[in-house]
mmCIF file of C-alpha atoms and ligand atoms in Angstrom:
data_model
loop_
_atom_site.group_PDB
_atom_site.id
_atom_site.type_symbol
_atom_site.label_atom_id
_atom_site.label_comp_id
_atom_site.label_asym_id
_atom_site.label_seq_id
_atom_site.Cartn_x
_atom_site.Cartn_y
_atom_site.Cartn_z
ATOM 1 C CA UNK A 1 -73.493 7.964 -24.054
ATOM 2 C CA UNK A 2 -71.706 4.353 -23.736
ATOM 3 C CA UNK A 3 -67.448 4.920 -23.739
ATOM 4 C CA UNK A 4 -66.329 1.743 -26.004
ATOM 5 C CA UNK A 5 -64.130 -0.823 -24.504
ATOM 6 C CA UNK A 6 -61.217 0.505 -26.977
ATOM 7 C CA UNK A 7 -61.250 4.196 -25.843
ATOM 8 C CA UNK A 8 -61.255 2.679 -21.768
ATOM 9 C CA UNK A 9 -57.922 0.645 -22.603
ATOM 10 C CA UNK A 10 -56.293 3.605 -24.833
ATOM 11 C CA UNK A 11 -57.142 6.319 -21.717
ATOM 12 C CA UNK A 12 -55.919 3.296 -19.421
ATOM 13 C CA UNK A 13 -52.656 2.759 -21.769
ATOM 14 C CA UNK A 14 -51.804 6.683 -21.181
ATOM 15 C CA UNK A 15 -52.772 6.965 -17.065
ATOM 16 C CA UNK A 16 -50.539 4.096 -16.625
ATOM 17 C CA UNK A 17 -47.300 5.698 -18.306
ATOM 18 C CA UNK A 18 -47.834 8.694 -16.451
ATOM 19 C CA UNK A 19 -49.206 10.424 -18.997
ATOM 20 C CA UNK A 20 -52.697 11.166 -18.088
ATOM 21 C CA UNK A 21 -53.140 14.614 -18.617
ATOM 22 C CA UNK A 22 -54.500 13.509 -21.879
ATOM 23 C CA UNK A 23 -56.626 11.597 -20.704
ATOM 24 C CA UNK A 24 -60.035 12.197 -22.528
ATOM 25 C CA UNK A 25 -62.859 12.553 -20.035
ATOM 26 C CA UNK A 26 -64.846 9.132 -20.412
ATOM 27 C CA UNK A 27 -67.425 8.703 -17.786
ATOM 28 C CA UNK A 28 -70.849 9.336 -19.968
ATOM 29 C CA UNK A 29 -72.139 12.337 -20.302
ATOM 30 C CA UNK A 30 -74.700 13.771 -18.691
ATOM 31 C CA UNK A 31 -76.540 17.459 -19.097
ATOM 32 C CA UNK A 32 -76.265 18.697 -15.731
ATOM 33 C CA UNK A 33 -79.368 19.239 -13.829
ATOM 34 C CA UNK A 34 -78.608 22.015 -12.013
ATOM 35 C CA UNK A 35 -77.945 26.134 -12.717
ATOM 36 C CA UNK A 36 -75.926 27.787 -9.916
ATOM 37 C CA UNK A 37 -72.145 28.150 -11.190
ATOM 38 C CA UNK A 38 -69.522 26.338 -9.130
ATOM 39 C CA UNK A 39 -65.923 27.788 -8.249
ATOM 40 C CA UNK A 40 -64.249 24.774 -9.374
ATOM 41 C CA UNK A 41 -62.086 23.379 -7.051
ATOM 42 C CA UNK A 42 -60.619 20.260 -5.829
ATOM 43 C CA UNK A 43 -59.525 19.052 -2.514
ATOM 44 C CA UNK A 44 -56.956 16.067 -1.034
ATOM 45 C CA UNK A 45 -54.853 14.732 1.379
ATOM 46 C CA UNK A 46 -51.815 16.800 1.767
ATOM 47 C CA UNK A 47 -49.873 14.194 -0.583
ATOM 48 C CA UNK A 48 -52.553 15.303 -3.032
ATOM 49 C CA UNK A 49 -50.372 18.979 -3.742
ATOM 50 C CA UNK A 50 -49.744 18.155 -7.570
ATOM 51 C CA UNK A 51 -53.293 16.038 -8.108
ATOM 52 C CA UNK A 52 -55.484 18.916 -7.237
ATOM 53 C CA UNK A 53 -52.871 21.341 -9.489
ATOM 54 C CA UNK A 54 -53.797 18.923 -12.726
ATOM 55 C CA UNK A 55 -57.141 17.558 -11.622
ATOM 56 C CA UNK A 56 -58.083 21.903 -11.318
ATOM 57 C CA UNK A 57 -56.120 21.970 -14.407
ATOM 58 C CA UNK A 58 -58.208 19.494 -16.853
ATOM 59 C CA UNK A 59 -61.349 20.302 -15.262
ATOM 60 C CA UNK A 60 -61.082 23.942 -16.203
ATOM 61 C CA UNK A 61 -58.280 24.354 -19.442
ATOM 62 C CA UNK A 62 -60.023 20.746 -21.268
ATOM 63 C CA UNK A 63 -63.274 20.769 -19.828
ATOM 64 C CA UNK A 64 -62.475 17.234 -17.950
ATOM 65 C CA UNK A 65 -65.070 15.826 -15.936
ATOM 66 C CA UNK A 66 -63.970 15.715 -12.611
ATOM 67 C CA UNK A 67 -63.959 11.531 -11.310
ATOM 68 C CA UNK A 68 -61.310 11.934 -14.638
ATOM 69 C CA UNK A 69 -59.605 14.877 -13.199
ATOM 70 C CA UNK A 70 -59.300 13.825 -9.829
ATOM 71 C CA UNK A 71 -58.796 10.407 -10.962
ATOM 72 C CA UNK A 72 -55.722 11.944 -12.752
ATOM 73 C CA UNK A 73 -54.671 13.715 -9.887
ATOM 74 C CA UNK A 74 -53.663 9.944 -7.715
ATOM 75 C CA UNK A 75 -52.429 8.270 -10.849
ATOM 76 C CA UNK A 76 -49.194 10.250 -9.792
ATOM 77 C CA UNK A 77 -48.822 8.730 -6.762
ATOM 78 C CA UNK A 78 -50.120 5.614 -7.517
ATOM 79 C CA UNK A 79 -47.263 6.332 -10.000
ATOM 80 C CA UNK A 80 -44.485 7.714 -7.411
ATOM 81 C CA UNK A 81 -42.459 5.386 -6.086
ATOM 82 C CA UNK A 82 -41.704 8.031 -3.534
ATOM 83 C CA UNK A 83 -45.295 8.179 -2.132
ATOM 84 C CA UNK A 84 -44.614 5.252 0.093
ATOM 85 C CA UNK A 85 -48.706 5.037 1.466
ATOM 86 C CA UNK A 86 -49.895 3.733 -2.742
ATOM 87 C CA UNK A 87 -49.711 1.931 -5.417
ATOM 88 C CA UNK A 88 -46.548 2.010 -7.191
ATOM 89 C CA UNK A 89 -43.798 1.799 -4.255
ATOM 90 C CA UNK A 90 -46.052 0.534 -1.500
ATOM 91 C CA UNK A 91 -45.290 -0.870 1.600
ATOM 92 C CA UNK A 92 -46.215 -3.877 1.773
ATOM 93 C CA UNK A 93 -49.177 -6.161 4.077
ATOM 94 C CA UNK A 94 -46.785 -8.917 6.810
ATOM 95 C CA UNK A 95 -46.180 -11.441 4.341
ATOM 96 C CA UNK A 96 -44.400 -8.304 1.408
ATOM 97 C CA UNK A 97 -47.651 -8.394 -0.534
ATOM 98 C CA UNK A 98 -48.523 -5.004 -1.843
ATOM 99 C CA UNK A 99 -52.229 -5.530 -1.922
ATOM 100 C CA UNK A 100 -54.284 -2.402 -2.863
ATOM 101 C CA UNK A 101 -57.275 -0.815 -2.314
ATOM 102 C CA UNK A 102 -59.285 1.312 -4.135
ATOM 103 C CA UNK A 103 -63.002 3.232 -4.788
ATOM 104 C CA UNK A 104 -64.575 6.109 -6.885
ATOM 105 C CA UNK A 105 -68.178 7.539 -8.114
ATOM 106 C CA UNK A 106 -69.226 9.680 -10.032
ATOM 107 C CA UNK A 107 -71.779 11.860 -9.368
ATOM 108 C CA UNK A 108 -73.639 13.364 -11.605
ATOM 109 C CA UNK A 109 -74.247 9.958 -13.473
ATOM 110 C CA UNK A 110 -74.552 8.587 -9.710
ATOM 111 C CA UNK A 111 -72.382 5.570 -10.154
ATOM 112 C CA UNK A 112 -69.666 3.832 -7.873
ATOM 113 C CA UNK A 113 -66.422 1.197 -8.667
ATOM 114 C CA UNK A 114 -64.670 -0.917 -5.740
ATOM 115 C CA UNK A 115 -61.417 -2.948 -6.360
ATOM 116 C CA UNK A 116 -59.878 -3.881 -3.042
ATOM 117 C CA UNK A 117 -57.256 -6.516 -2.455
ATOM 118 C CA UNK A 118 -55.280 -6.045 -6.411
ATOM 119 C CA UNK A 119 -52.059 -7.460 -6.719
ATOM 120 C CA UNK A 120 -49.957 -5.873 -8.956
ATOM 121 C CA UNK A 121 -51.066 -3.404 -10.907
ATOM 122 C CA UNK A 122 -50.854 -0.106 -9.903
ATOM 123 C CA UNK A 123 -53.592 1.885 -10.470
ATOM 124 C CA UNK A 124 -55.761 0.531 -8.681
ATOM 125 C CA UNK A 125 -58.150 3.449 -9.125
ATOM 126 C CA UNK A 126 -58.277 3.209 -12.750
ATOM 127 C CA UNK A 127 -59.276 -0.779 -12.005
ATOM 128 C CA UNK A 128 -61.823 1.131 -9.438
ATOM 129 C CA UNK A 129 -63.599 3.089 -12.251
ATOM 130 C CA UNK A 130 -63.564 0.293 -15.332
ATOM 131 C CA UNK A 131 -65.269 -1.634 -12.646
ATOM 132 C CA UNK A 132 -68.075 1.296 -12.555
ATOM 133 C CA UNK A 133 -68.120 1.487 -16.316
ATOM 134 C CA UNK A 134 -67.935 -2.069 -17.155
ATOM 135 C CA UNK A 135 -69.469 -4.294 -14.864
ATOM 136 C CA UNK A 136 -72.385 -4.520 -13.283
ATOM 137 C CA UNK A 137 -70.772 -4.175 -10.046
ATOM 138 C CA UNK A 138 -70.147 -2.678 -8.187
ATOM 139 C CA UNK A 139 -66.507 -4.174 -5.809
ATOM 140 C CA UNK A 140 -64.484 -6.972 -6.739
ATOM 141 C CA UNK A 141 -61.644 -7.890 -4.953
ATOM 142 C CA UNK A 142 -58.698 -10.414 -4.660
ATOM 143 C CA UNK A 143 -57.473 -13.121 -7.236
ATOM 144 C CA UNK A 144 -60.897 -11.025 -9.538
ATOM 145 C CA UNK A 145 -59.875 -8.097 -9.599
ATOM 146 C CA UNK A 146 -56.442 -8.550 -10.530
ATOM 147 C CA UNK A 147 -57.797 -10.525 -13.529
ATOM 148 C CA UNK A 148 -60.501 -8.307 -14.442
ATOM 149 C CA UNK A 149 -57.956 -5.703 -14.782
ATOM 150 C CA UNK A 150 -55.508 -7.709 -16.577
ATOM 151 C CA UNK A 151 -58.732 -8.659 -19.481
ATOM 152 C CA UNK A 152 -59.292 -5.349 -19.317
ATOM 153 C CA UNK A 153 -55.448 -4.027 -20.967
ATOM 154 C CA UNK A 154 -54.097 -3.077 -17.517
ATOM 155 C CA UNK A 155 -50.693 -4.102 -17.103
ATOM 156 C CA UNK A 156 -48.930 -5.767 -14.670
ATOM 157 C CA UNK A 157 -45.976 -5.279 -12.517
ATOM 158 C CA UNK A 158 -43.931 -5.595 -9.701
ATOM 159 C CA UNK A 159 -45.622 -3.329 -7.144
ATOM 160 C CA UNK A 160 -42.550 -3.949 -4.523
ATOM 161 C CA UNK A 161 -40.329 -0.493 -4.691
ATOM 162 C CA UNK A 162 -36.640 -1.398 -3.385
ATOM 163 C CA UNK A 163 -37.231 1.292 -0.530
ATOM 164 C CA UNK A 164 -40.454 0.028 0.435
ATOM 165 C CA UNK A 165 -38.910 -3.878 0.062
ATOM 166 C CA UNK A 166 -35.699 -2.856 2.479
ATOM 167 C CA UNK A 167 -38.348 -1.425 4.338
ATOM 168 C CA UNK A 168 -40.282 -4.614 4.641
ATOM 169 C CA UNK A 169 -37.385 -6.142 5.792
ATOM 170 C CA UNK A 170 -36.364 -3.679 8.481
ATOM 171 C CA UNK A 171 -39.734 -4.073 10.221
ATOM 172 C CA UNK A 172 -39.905 -8.109 10.106
ATOM 173 C CA UNK A 173 -36.306 -7.852 11.463
ATOM 174 C CA UNK A 174 -37.854 -5.627 15.240
ATOM 175 C CA UNK A 175 -40.418 -7.821 15.060
ATOM 176 C CA UNK A 176 -39.447 -9.801 18.347
ATOM 177 C CA UNK A 177 -35.239 -10.228 19.755
ATOM 178 C CA UNK A 178 -36.436 -14.067 20.019
ATOM 179 C CA UNK A 179 -37.451 -14.998 16.315
ATOM 180 C CA UNK A 180 -34.528 -16.381 13.720
ATOM 181 C CA UNK A 181 -34.155 -13.582 12.188
ATOM 182 C CA UNK A 182 -30.842 -10.660 12.660
ATOM 183 C CA UNK A 183 -31.255 -6.906 12.879
ATOM 184 C CA UNK A 184 -31.044 -5.033 9.574
ATOM 185 C CA UNK A 185 -28.151 -4.110 8.235
ATOM 186 C CA UNK A 186 -28.646 -0.393 9.960
ATOM 187 C CA UNK A 187 -31.023 0.221 13.069
ATOM 188 C CA UNK A 188 -33.565 2.786 11.939
ATOM 189 C CA UNK A 189 -36.502 2.585 13.543
ATOM 190 C CA UNK A 190 -39.887 1.538 10.501
ATOM 191 C CA UNK A 191 -42.708 2.286 12.026
ATOM 192 C CA UNK A 192 -46.098 1.599 11.442
ATOM 193 C CA UNK A 193 -47.278 4.290 9.001
ATOM 194 C CA UNK A 194 -50.188 4.557 6.953
ATOM 195 C CA UNK A 195 -51.003 7.008 4.339
ATOM 196 C CA UNK A 196 -53.659 7.264 1.303
ATOM 197 C CA UNK A 197 -54.889 9.115 -0.777
ATOM 198 C CA UNK A 198 -57.811 11.122 -1.428
ATOM 199 C CA UNK A 199 -59.675 13.645 -3.550
ATOM 200 C CA UNK A 200 -62.574 15.752 -4.692
ATOM 201 C CA UNK A 201 -63.352 17.784 -7.010
ATOM 202 C CA UNK A 202 -66.800 19.853 -8.228
ATOM 203 C CA UNK A 203 -66.689 21.496 -11.177
ATOM 204 C CA UNK A 204 -68.481 24.791 -12.736
ATOM 205 C CA UNK A 205 -71.471 23.049 -13.860
ATOM 206 C CA UNK A 206 -72.122 21.959 -9.571
ATOM 207 C CA UNK A 207 -70.716 18.051 -10.647
ATOM 208 C CA UNK A 208 -68.480 15.780 -9.191
ATOM 209 C CA UNK A 209 -65.839 13.009 -8.823
ATOM 210 C CA UNK A 210 -64.313 11.751 -6.017
ATOM 211 C CA UNK A 211 -61.559 8.411 -5.579
ATOM 212 C CA UNK A 212 -59.368 7.254 -3.035
ATOM 213 C CA UNK A 213 -56.818 5.617 -3.670
ATOM 214 C CA UNK A 214 -53.944 3.531 -1.062
ATOM 215 C CA UNK A 215 -52.132 0.288 -0.344
ATOM 216 C CA UNK A 216 -53.056 0.345 3.489
ATOM 217 C CA UNK A 217 -51.209 0.412 6.085
ATOM 218 C CA UNK A 218 -48.727 -1.209 6.361
ATOM 219 C CA UNK A 219 -47.149 -4.534 7.709
ATOM 220 C CA UNK A 220 -51.644 -5.576 8.190
ATOM 221 C CA UNK A 221 -52.647 -8.643 7.950
ATOM 222 C CA UNK A 222 -52.872 -10.324 4.945
ATOM 223 C CA UNK A 223 -56.493 -10.043 3.719
ATOM 224 C CA UNK A 224 -56.929 -7.136 5.591
ATOM 225 C CA UNK A 225 -59.329 -4.370 3.798
ATOM 226 C CA UNK A 226 -59.089 -0.733 5.120
ATOM 227 C CA UNK A 227 -61.505 1.845 4.506
ATOM 228 C CA UNK A 228 -60.487 3.399 1.344
ATOM 229 C CA UNK A 229 -62.521 0.902 -0.251
ATOM 230 C CA UNK A 230 -66.215 0.569 1.307
ATOM 231 C CA UNK A 231 -68.136 2.896 -1.087
ATOM 232 C CA UNK A 232 -69.437 5.415 1.806
ATOM 233 C CA UNK A 233 -66.210 5.363 3.867
ATOM 234 C CA UNK A 234 -63.126 5.570 2.270
ATOM 235 C CA UNK A 235 -64.778 8.228 0.193
ATOM 236 C CA UNK A 236 -68.661 9.501 -0.830
ATOM 237 C CA UNK A 237 -70.330 11.745 -3.755
ATOM 238 C CA UNK A 238 -73.242 13.119 -4.051
ATOM 239 C CA UNK A 239 -74.343 15.141 -6.987
ATOM 240 C CA UNK A 240 -76.776 17.344 -4.856
ATOM 241 C CA UNK A 241 -74.373 17.887 -2.379
ATOM 242 C CA UNK A 242 -71.164 17.824 -2.259
ATOM 243 C CA UNK A 243 -68.385 14.759 -1.385
ATOM 244 C CA UNK A 244 -66.172 13.841 1.269
ATOM 245 C CA UNK A 245 -63.149 10.956 1.821
ATOM 246 C CA UNK A 246 -60.721 9.985 3.897
ATOM 247 C CA UNK A 247 -57.174 8.706 5.109
ATOM 248 C CA UNK A 248 -56.007 7.414 7.910
ATOM 249 C CA UNK A 249 -57.340 5.218 10.863
ATOM 250 C CA UNK A 250 -59.679 3.135 8.313
ATOM 251 C CA UNK A 251 -60.401 0.551 11.065
ATOM 252 C CA UNK A 252 -62.294 3.964 12.540
ATOM 253 C CA UNK A 253 -63.481 5.488 9.622
ATOM 254 C CA UNK A 254 -65.232 2.410 8.438
ATOM 255 C CA UNK A 255 -67.148 2.343 11.895
ATOM 256 C CA UNK A 256 -68.931 5.462 11.343
ATOM 257 C CA UNK A 257 -69.856 5.151 7.120
ATOM 258 C CA UNK A 258 -67.418 8.443 7.384
ATOM 259 C CA UNK A 259 -67.795 10.358 4.005
ATOM 260 C CA UNK A 260 -71.358 9.285 4.008
ATOM 261 C CA UNK A 261 -71.766 10.517 7.089
ATOM 262 C CA UNK A 262 -70.177 14.040 6.628
ATOM 263 C CA UNK A 263 -71.569 14.909 3.031
ATOM 264 C CA UNK A 264 -75.622 14.037 4.909
ATOM 265 C CA UNK A 265 -74.130 16.378 7.651
ATOM 266 C CA UNK A 266 -73.151 18.622 4.053
ATOM 267 C CA UNK A 267 -76.866 17.872 3.464
ATOM 268 C CA UNK A 268 -78.019 18.392 7.318
ATOM 269 C CA UNK A 269 -76.836 22.771 6.728
ATOM 270 C CA UNK A 270 -73.524 21.727 8.624
ATOM 271 C CA UNK A 271 -70.176 23.750 6.300
ATOM 272 C CA UNK A 272 -67.586 20.405 4.931
ATOM 273 C CA UNK A 273 -65.801 21.556 7.689
ATOM 274 C CA UNK A 274 -68.739 22.248 10.442
ATOM 275 C CA UNK A 275 -69.288 18.779 7.994
ATOM 276 C CA UNK A 276 -65.639 16.822 8.889
ATOM 277 C CA UNK A 277 -65.130 17.696 12.931
ATOM 278 C CA UNK A 278 -68.654 16.419 13.163
ATOM 279 C CA UNK A 279 -68.054 13.086 11.620
ATOM 280 C CA UNK A 280 -64.139 12.938 14.225
ATOM 281 C CA UNK A 281 -66.294 13.670 16.709
ATOM 282 C CA UNK A 282 -68.946 10.394 15.801
ATOM 283 C CA UNK A 283 -66.138 8.912 15.160
ATOM 284 C CA UNK A 284 -64.121 9.532 19.010
ATOM 285 C CA UNK A 285 -68.236 7.952 20.199
ATOM 286 C CA UNK A 286 -67.508 4.858 18.267
ATOM 287 C CA UNK A 287 -64.166 4.223 19.228
ATOM 288 C CA UNK A 288 -63.615 0.960 22.054
ATOM 289 C CA UNK A 289 -62.014 1.100 24.963
ATOM 290 C CA UNK A 290 -58.977 -0.308 24.070
ATOM 291 C CA UNK A 291 -58.118 2.463 21.831
ATOM 292 C CA UNK A 292 -58.681 5.393 24.236
ATOM 293 C CA UNK A 293 -56.219 6.759 26.299
ATOM 294 C CA UNK A 294 -57.282 7.946 30.528
ATOM 295 C CA UNK A 295 -58.768 11.170 29.241
ATOM 296 C CA UNK A 296 -61.714 8.745 26.648
ATOM 297 C CA UNK A 297 -59.541 10.255 23.595
ATOM 298 C CA UNK A 298 -58.221 8.591 20.779
ATOM 299 C CA UNK A 299 -54.677 6.965 20.274
ATOM 300 C CA UNK A 300 -54.528 7.114 16.410
ATOM 301 C CA UNK A 301 -55.651 9.396 14.243
ATOM 302 C CA UNK A 302 -58.562 10.118 11.180
ATOM 303 C CA UNK A 303 -58.558 12.703 8.546
ATOM 304 C CA UNK A 304 -61.694 14.069 6.559
ATOM 305 C CA UNK A 305 -61.309 15.952 3.433
ATOM 306 C CA UNK A 306 -65.155 17.874 1.705
ATOM 307 C CA UNK A 307 -66.216 20.139 -1.215
ATOM 308 C CA UNK A 308 -69.696 20.815 -1.066
ATOM 309 C CA UNK A 309 -71.251 21.341 -4.058
ATOM 310 C CA UNK A 310 -70.749 25.119 -4.659
ATOM 311 C CA UNK A 311 -66.930 25.163 -4.201
ATOM 312 C CA UNK A 312 -66.565 25.437 -0.300
ATOM 313 C CA UNK A 313 -64.124 23.223 0.778
ATOM 314 C CA UNK A 314 -62.605 22.189 4.492
ATOM 315 C CA UNK A 315 -60.937 19.587 5.994
ATOM 316 C CA UNK A 316 -60.291 18.522 9.260
ATOM 317 C CA UNK A 317 -58.094 15.811 11.777
ATOM 318 C CA UNK A 318 -57.924 14.681 15.673
ATOM 319 C CA UNK A 319 -54.927 16.462 16.913
ATOM 320 C CA UNK A 320 -53.034 19.335 16.482
ATOM 321 C CA UNK A 321 -49.498 18.646 15.793
ATOM 322 C CA UNK A 322 -46.989 19.890 18.287
ATOM 323 C CA UNK A 323 -44.824 22.938 17.092
ATOM 324 C CA UNK A 324 -41.900 20.452 17.337
ATOM 325 C CA UNK A 325 -42.186 17.847 15.061
ATOM 326 C CA UNK A 326 -43.709 20.735 12.110
ATOM 327 C CA UNK A 327 -40.475 22.133 13.067
ATOM 328 C CA UNK A 328 -39.421 18.923 12.067
ATOM 329 C CA UNK A 329 -42.278 18.266 8.805
ATOM 330 C CA UNK A 330 -43.661 21.263 7.604
ATOM 331 C CA UNK A 331 -46.523 20.436 5.913
ATOM 332 C CA UNK A 332 -48.049 17.826 8.344
ATOM 333 C CA UNK A 333 -51.096 18.850 9.740
ATOM 334 C CA UNK A 334 -52.776 19.872 6.134
ATOM 335 C CA UNK A 335 -54.469 18.843 3.309
ATOM 336 C CA UNK A 336 -54.689 20.366 -0.529
ATOM 337 C CA UNK A 337 -56.833 23.240 -2.178
ATOM 338 C CA UNK A 338 -57.164 24.081 -5.287
ATOM 339 C CA UNK A 339 -59.212 26.853 -7.612
ATOM 340 C CA UNK A 340 -59.279 29.812 -8.480
ATOM 341 C CA UNK A 341 -56.914 31.389 -6.428
ATOM 342 C CA UNK A 342 -54.044 27.889 -6.882
ATOM 343 C CA UNK A 343 -53.359 25.277 -5.765
ATOM 344 C CA UNK A 344 -52.301 25.253 -1.918
ATOM 345 C CA UNK A 345 -51.612 23.771 1.501
ATOM 346 C CA UNK A 346 -54.193 24.454 3.627
ATOM 347 C CA UNK A 347 -54.392 23.862 7.686
ATOM 348 C CA UNK A 348 -56.937 20.818 8.619
ATOM 349 C CA UNK A 349 -58.918 22.466 11.545
ATOM 350 C CA UNK A 350 -59.096 19.322 15.346
ATOM 351 C CA UNK A 351 -61.141 18.354 17.266
ATOM 352 C CA UNK A 352 -58.653 18.457 19.540
ATOM 353 C CA UNK A 353 -55.253 21.126 20.640
ATOM 354 C CA UNK A 354 -51.354 20.271 21.043
ATOM 355 C CA UNK A 355 -51.940 20.349 24.939
ATOM 356 C CA UNK A 356 -54.652 17.841 24.917
ATOM 357 C CA UNK A 357 -52.455 15.115 22.853
ATOM 358 C CA UNK A 358 -52.076 12.020 24.683
ATOM 359 C CA UNK A 359 -48.791 11.110 26.267
ATOM 360 C CA UNK A 360 -48.241 8.220 23.544
ATOM 361 C CA UNK A 361 -48.541 9.434 20.252
ATOM 362 C CA UNK A 362 -46.944 12.521 21.522
ATOM 363 C CA UNK A 363 -43.835 10.712 22.207
ATOM 364 C CA UNK A 364 -44.039 8.709 19.065
ATOM 365 C CA UNK A 365 -43.681 12.368 17.355
ATOM 366 C CA UNK A 366 -40.867 13.550 19.271
ATOM 367 C CA UNK A 367 -39.144 9.923 18.443
ATOM 368 C CA UNK A 368 -39.692 10.475 15.117
ATOM 369 C CA UNK A 369 -38.235 14.579 15.825
ATOM 370 C CA UNK A 370 -35.292 12.804 17.210
ATOM 371 C CA UNK A 371 -34.329 10.582 14.419
ATOM 372 C CA UNK A 372 -34.754 13.118 11.199
ATOM 373 C CA UNK A 373 -33.012 15.964 13.659
HETATM 374 N N1 LIG B 401 -56.775 4.693 5.383
HETATM 375 C C1 LIG B 401 -56.780 3.936 5.149
HETATM 376 C C2 LIG B 401 -56.263 2.752 5.888
HETATM 377 O O1 LIG B 401 -56.465 2.110 6.429
HETATM 378 O O2 LIG B 401 -56.036 1.231 4.704
#
């Protein structure tokens, strides 16, 4: 059944005011063509812990469509200024402008939507879904994407929170001792954090939805687009197999079409866990020399999360975090899951254990540990 524009705007307005819990499933309902019931399961990046609980409840109590459920899950982070990796309060590009990337896929109807370099609209995931629902296109970017969102009734707002603005000013002042910017009044060293949220869910009918949304790499060159809005890279969903998504260094993921590859590995018989690890190994094999240490290990991190149609799930990252790091930043190295056993963090599997962490990466982590201590 087609969705009316009015119904869409009502749903979006609720999400934009943080009331996405009441959102109605509005993807065109398609009878499930699967007989085997699946245990409803949601997986997400670590920052999705509140979102997986919400998405699970929506799917199981309200019979929400799986894509609507996972979008409501990521909306929590998109609207939360304390998550500086996504939506409102996300860290800006080199010019101090917050630009958002997001993509969605709806398994039962085999549709996708995507938005990149979106400014001034917090819920990029809902804009991606609106592109899927109301246009014959899959991806809109930049000014055209913003105009489309405003036409659809999304609310315009300044996405740069005071905290992210101060971080950007610090970063700029630390760029060079020879420029004309004096150091910021505090001397907190600003790292170059990434971030992002991916969430994938399968409902009791075996129907699947997936979403990834992000403000992308902090201080990026204006115009840079990462992996999140690229279908098959930031996330991918095939209703016959499962769904997968990614966070971490987008440039490394783009070259291996990582979400698509992970789903393809599952189609070939790998478990979600094995599939995530196999994709990371492919990413290492495709890494250019300048990003490898002397032993051929990548100087970056990348994470994959996956759920199979039958409710099995997994997640993997490139490196095991050092124990000293986990002492001050507990929870790193985990991803979020919700199923009949509740919402919780599960440990990510890894390609390299902590003894194999390249020295420069370990030094960076230890500097952070020292600052926090
Ligand atoms: N994975 C998020 C980004 O690279 O933009």
